XYZ file of C-alpha atoms in Angstrom:
305
model
C 0.237 -0.266 0.178
C 1.288 3.267 -1.032
C 1.047 6.906 0.528
C 0.958 9.403 -1.107
C 3.184 12.332 0.788
C 1.218 14.914 2.705
C 0.850 18.189 0.203
C 3.076 21.001 -0.177
C 1.245 24.184 1.392
C 4.468 26.428 1.959
C 5.023 26.112 -1.789
C 1.097 26.970 -2.161
C 1.489 29.404 -0.679
C 4.522 31.080 -2.094
C 2.227 31.058 -6.033
C -0.579 32.171 -5.017
C 1.619 35.837 -4.122
C 2.612 35.615 -7.285
C 0.001 35.303 -9.095
C -2.082 37.733 -8.176
C -0.070 40.176 -8.722
C 0.580 38.998 -12.532
C -3.388 38.573 -12.275
C -2.355 42.677 -11.197
C -0.617 44.213 -13.805
C -2.874 41.993 -15.923
C -6.006 44.725 -14.700
C -3.472 46.965 -14.613
C -2.600 47.121 -18.441
C -5.715 46.176 -19.394
C -7.239 50.071 -17.428
C -4.514 51.423 -19.120
C -6.032 51.134 -22.364
C -9.560 51.249 -22.220
C -8.406 54.611 -20.707
C -5.654 55.275 -23.222
C -8.815 54.176 -25.252
C -11.624 56.679 -23.596
C -9.489 59.431 -24.051
C -9.030 59.748 -28.049
C -13.185 58.582 -27.963
C -13.515 62.235 -26.671
C -10.883 63.760 -28.881
C -12.443 62.412 -31.580
C -16.888 63.570 -30.005
C -15.425 67.690 -29.290
C -13.525 67.730 -32.684
C -17.044 66.780 -34.281
C -18.526 69.032 -31.877
C -15.843 71.839 -32.877
C -14.123 71.442 -29.877
C -10.568 72.157 -30.060
C -7.877 70.954 -27.417
C -4.929 71.119 -28.859
C -3.480 74.482 -30.710
C -2.296 72.854 -33.011
C -5.783 71.221 -34.674
C -6.759 75.295 -34.155
C -9.696 75.247 -37.420
C -8.095 78.704 -39.144
C -10.268 81.629 -38.806
C -11.965 84.787 -40.520
C -10.810 87.236 -38.619
C -12.873 91.200 -38.831
C -11.073 94.308 -39.654
C -12.176 95.371 -35.797
C -10.434 93.860 -33.466
C -13.689 94.235 -31.378
C -15.750 92.459 -33.031
C -13.422 89.558 -33.100
C -13.497 90.077 -29.096
C -16.426 87.267 -28.277
C -15.538 85.137 -31.402
C -13.013 82.180 -30.237
C -9.295 82.017 -32.835
C -10.464 85.208 -33.552
C -12.359 85.142 -36.343
C -14.398 83.505 -37.767
C -13.666 79.411 -37.818
C -13.612 78.556 -41.368
C -14.366 75.145 -42.307
C -17.907 75.600 -40.132
C -21.099 76.865 -41.314
C -22.863 80.068 -40.144
C -26.616 82.045 -39.891
C -26.942 84.838 -40.903
C -31.127 86.438 -39.827
C -33.172 88.810 -39.664
C -36.885 89.985 -37.611
C -40.282 90.110 -39.217
C -39.976 91.471 -42.693
C -35.980 91.813 -43.102
C -36.555 87.901 -42.406
C -38.837 88.115 -46.019
C -36.822 90.972 -47.850
C -33.154 90.381 -46.070
C -31.935 93.052 -47.146
C -29.257 94.165 -44.234
C -29.072 90.355 -44.052
C -27.879 90.386 -47.696
C -25.591 93.058 -47.185
C -24.127 91.784 -43.908
C -23.144 88.543 -45.307
C -21.159 90.089 -48.647
C -18.821 92.437 -46.123
C -18.050 88.398 -45.488
C -17.635 86.890 -48.148
C -15.939 89.592 -49.637
C -13.932 89.680 -47.268
C -12.740 86.045 -47.314
C -12.244 85.822 -50.966
C -9.961 88.508 -50.869
C -8.014 86.755 -48.122
C -7.641 84.061 -49.958
C -8.914 83.419 -53.218
C -10.193 81.423 -55.641
C -14.232 81.728 -56.177
C -17.707 81.246 -54.035
C -20.981 80.530 -54.564
C -24.080 81.942 -53.913
C -26.876 79.538 -54.332
C -31.050 80.905 -53.623
C -34.670 80.207 -54.754
C -35.396 84.563 -54.800
C -33.184 86.329 -57.052
C -34.698 88.761 -56.128
C -31.522 90.829 -55.391
C -30.235 93.299 -56.737
C -25.707 91.945 -57.871
C -24.562 95.462 -59.745
C -25.793 96.268 -55.910
C -23.518 94.029 -53.923
C -20.798 95.328 -55.641
C -21.190 98.436 -52.946
C -19.125 95.925 -50.058
C -16.609 95.229 -51.904
C -17.923 91.592 -53.794
C -16.096 90.777 -57.130
C -18.952 89.326 -58.658
C -16.718 88.124 -61.499
C -15.603 85.781 -59.147
C -19.006 84.468 -57.435
C -20.865 82.025 -59.294
C -24.848 82.502 -59.200
C -27.177 79.364 -59.081
C -30.931 80.959 -58.864
C -32.431 77.687 -58.120
C -36.570 76.125 -57.402
C -37.411 76.097 -53.295
C -35.036 75.534 -50.193
C -33.523 72.087 -50.726
C -32.236 72.953 -54.239
C -30.182 75.314 -52.274
C -29.998 72.905 -49.892
C -28.337 70.259 -52.180
C -25.731 72.235 -53.904
C -24.588 74.169 -51.225
C -23.180 70.653 -49.562
C -22.373 69.385 -53.361
C -19.965 72.245 -54.204
C -18.223 72.719 -49.822
C -17.850 68.631 -51.681
C -16.301 69.291 -54.569
C -13.452 71.571 -52.744
C -13.796 73.943 -55.992
C -14.704 76.817 -54.323
C -13.925 78.288 -50.872
C -17.241 79.428 -49.574
C -20.751 79.016 -50.774
C -23.716 81.493 -48.880
C -27.120 80.222 -49.419
C -30.436 81.869 -48.697
C -33.097 78.940 -46.840
C -36.026 79.484 -44.736
C -36.267 75.591 -44.120
C -33.520 73.951 -42.105
C -32.871 70.463 -40.546
C -31.060 70.191 -37.798
C -29.569 67.045 -40.073
C -29.086 68.958 -43.250
C -27.241 71.320 -41.518
C -25.316 69.093 -39.482
C -24.985 67.966 -42.702
C -24.087 70.748 -43.921
C -20.812 71.557 -41.032
C -19.652 68.392 -42.080
C -19.015 69.400 -46.117
C -17.659 72.693 -44.375
C -14.876 70.634 -42.135
C -13.852 68.393 -44.611
C -13.122 70.974 -47.155
C -12.446 73.887 -45.052
C -14.539 76.380 -46.550
C -16.961 78.964 -45.661
C -20.178 77.813 -45.444
C -22.878 80.965 -44.812
C -26.340 80.393 -45.148
C -29.424 83.756 -45.073
C -32.325 81.819 -43.277
C -35.015 83.585 -45.264
C -38.874 82.904 -43.734
C -40.272 83.366 -47.645
C -42.013 79.964 -47.237
C -42.132 78.306 -44.679
C -42.900 73.479 -44.888
C -45.942 72.397 -43.440
C -43.446 71.115 -40.661
C -39.922 72.921 -40.535
C -39.579 76.500 -38.929
C -37.030 79.078 -39.319
C -35.928 78.019 -35.825
C -31.519 78.414 -35.667
C -31.498 74.569 -36.865
C -28.693 74.003 -33.990
C -25.431 72.815 -36.345
C -24.283 76.406 -36.617
C -21.156 77.896 -34.745
C -22.260 81.186 -35.153
C -25.549 82.847 -35.208
C -26.236 85.761 -36.324
C -29.591 88.229 -36.264
C -29.212 92.034 -38.038
C -31.392 94.718 -37.961
C -30.998 97.929 -40.326
C -30.365 101.216 -38.118
C -30.529 104.280 -39.390
C -27.337 106.709 -41.013
C -25.238 108.784 -40.559
C -26.100 112.165 -41.786
C -23.082 113.183 -44.550
C -23.740 116.971 -44.819
C -28.127 116.084 -45.672
C -27.681 112.959 -46.866
C -27.492 109.446 -46.368
C -23.904 107.893 -44.447
C -22.947 104.100 -45.084
C -25.802 101.259 -43.654
C -25.515 100.861 -40.346
C -26.531 97.595 -39.065
C -27.186 96.626 -35.563
C -26.074 92.174 -35.431
C -26.403 90.261 -32.551
C -24.118 87.630 -31.751
C -26.894 85.272 -30.640
C -24.867 82.125 -30.234
C -20.742 81.444 -30.754
C -20.026 77.649 -30.630
C -16.785 78.107 -27.019
C -17.142 82.417 -27.013
C -20.197 84.419 -25.804
C -22.569 86.595 -26.992
C -21.950 90.374 -27.995
C -24.492 92.914 -30.148
C -22.615 95.923 -31.896
C -23.833 98.300 -34.181
C -21.425 97.892 -37.370
C -21.300 100.741 -40.665
C -20.594 99.068 -43.854
C -17.357 100.908 -45.070
C -18.174 101.136 -48.626
C -15.264 102.143 -50.446
C -16.866 100.802 -54.218
C -19.081 102.852 -55.075
C -17.605 103.135 -58.774
C -18.461 101.170 -61.969
C -15.331 99.067 -61.569
C -13.816 97.288 -58.335
C -11.169 98.291 -56.973
C -9.462 95.250 -55.002
C -6.909 97.328 -53.108
C -8.651 99.546 -51.420
C -9.360 98.208 -48.638
C -12.479 99.625 -46.841
C -14.618 97.741 -49.521
C -16.409 95.031 -48.015
C -15.134 95.834 -44.293
C -17.299 96.537 -41.338
C -17.041 99.246 -38.289
C -18.164 99.073 -34.739
C -20.260 102.510 -34.008
C -21.112 101.720 -30.230
C -20.629 98.411 -28.506
C -24.467 97.238 -27.258
C -24.178 96.114 -23.582
C -26.962 94.291 -21.536
C -26.876 97.270 -18.780
C -26.101 100.334 -20.375
C -25.807 102.064 -16.260
C -22.985 99.584 -16.600
C -20.774 102.302 -19.440
C -21.640 105.475 -16.725
C -19.274 107.400 -14.731
C -19.542 105.840 -11.328
C -20.462 109.619 -10.241
C -23.343 110.125 -12.855
C -25.086 106.103 -11.464
C -25.170 107.512 -7.614
C -28.192 109.907 -7.484
C -28.479 111.679 -4.366
C -31.311 109.056 -3.150
C -33.008 112.338 -1.144
C -33.212 116.126 -2.019
C -30.540 118.826 -0.350
C -32.326 121.163 2.104
C -32.793 124.161 1.009
């Protein structure tokens, strides 16, 4: 009869800490890999949303000539490779004269800074194209597309952005869903082009409202204000522009004046004033905050006689 030797408990106890250490190291490596994958995924999501953690990844911008307009914008200007909306209230939203003028100045500045050709698509071509020269827009570098409805305008804008043949697109459409707005923003990001959209609410299809799409990087509201009196005649156009939304920035309100340096029959691209706006007044939420302290402090009681 054979007798088996008793188990060596000392060897078993010695191997247990080693196995625990190996399991702990394996878990740490797996946790580190999972954490790195989650961090990379978070950065991808933030990049898709337009949030950049690294300055080297930041998109280039189009700065305004007046530095006060660049203060609320991230990076000091309008982000290229993004969608920007322009809208107005009441009758201005239907005819869009002031909105088109302000958008034309932005488009003209971009064409001078980057060169190339731009596309302007609209279903209501009721503007006077030669009048855009006053805002510095070189009509020889703009392709105008006459569409039948707003849906065609959005399709033309998206196809033009994907083609990479233009440096900027400008469309006039009132109906815009969140899905379509994101498609335009993604197409602009892929081509690094400037996408401008004037929200004209001429016809509102059923089920579509004129509310902001939520996909734009900035949202501007433009309204006409009285111009200055220059020797008894009308001065340059003035607008009140409200930056209602700015991704990674802040809201602001200004009264600006268009520097119309292109009034002649021929467009002079060297004229720095053409296509620029300057701030006439910067509006604040509390007008009393801009007053002097002694003007804000009114006496509570009348002084004795």
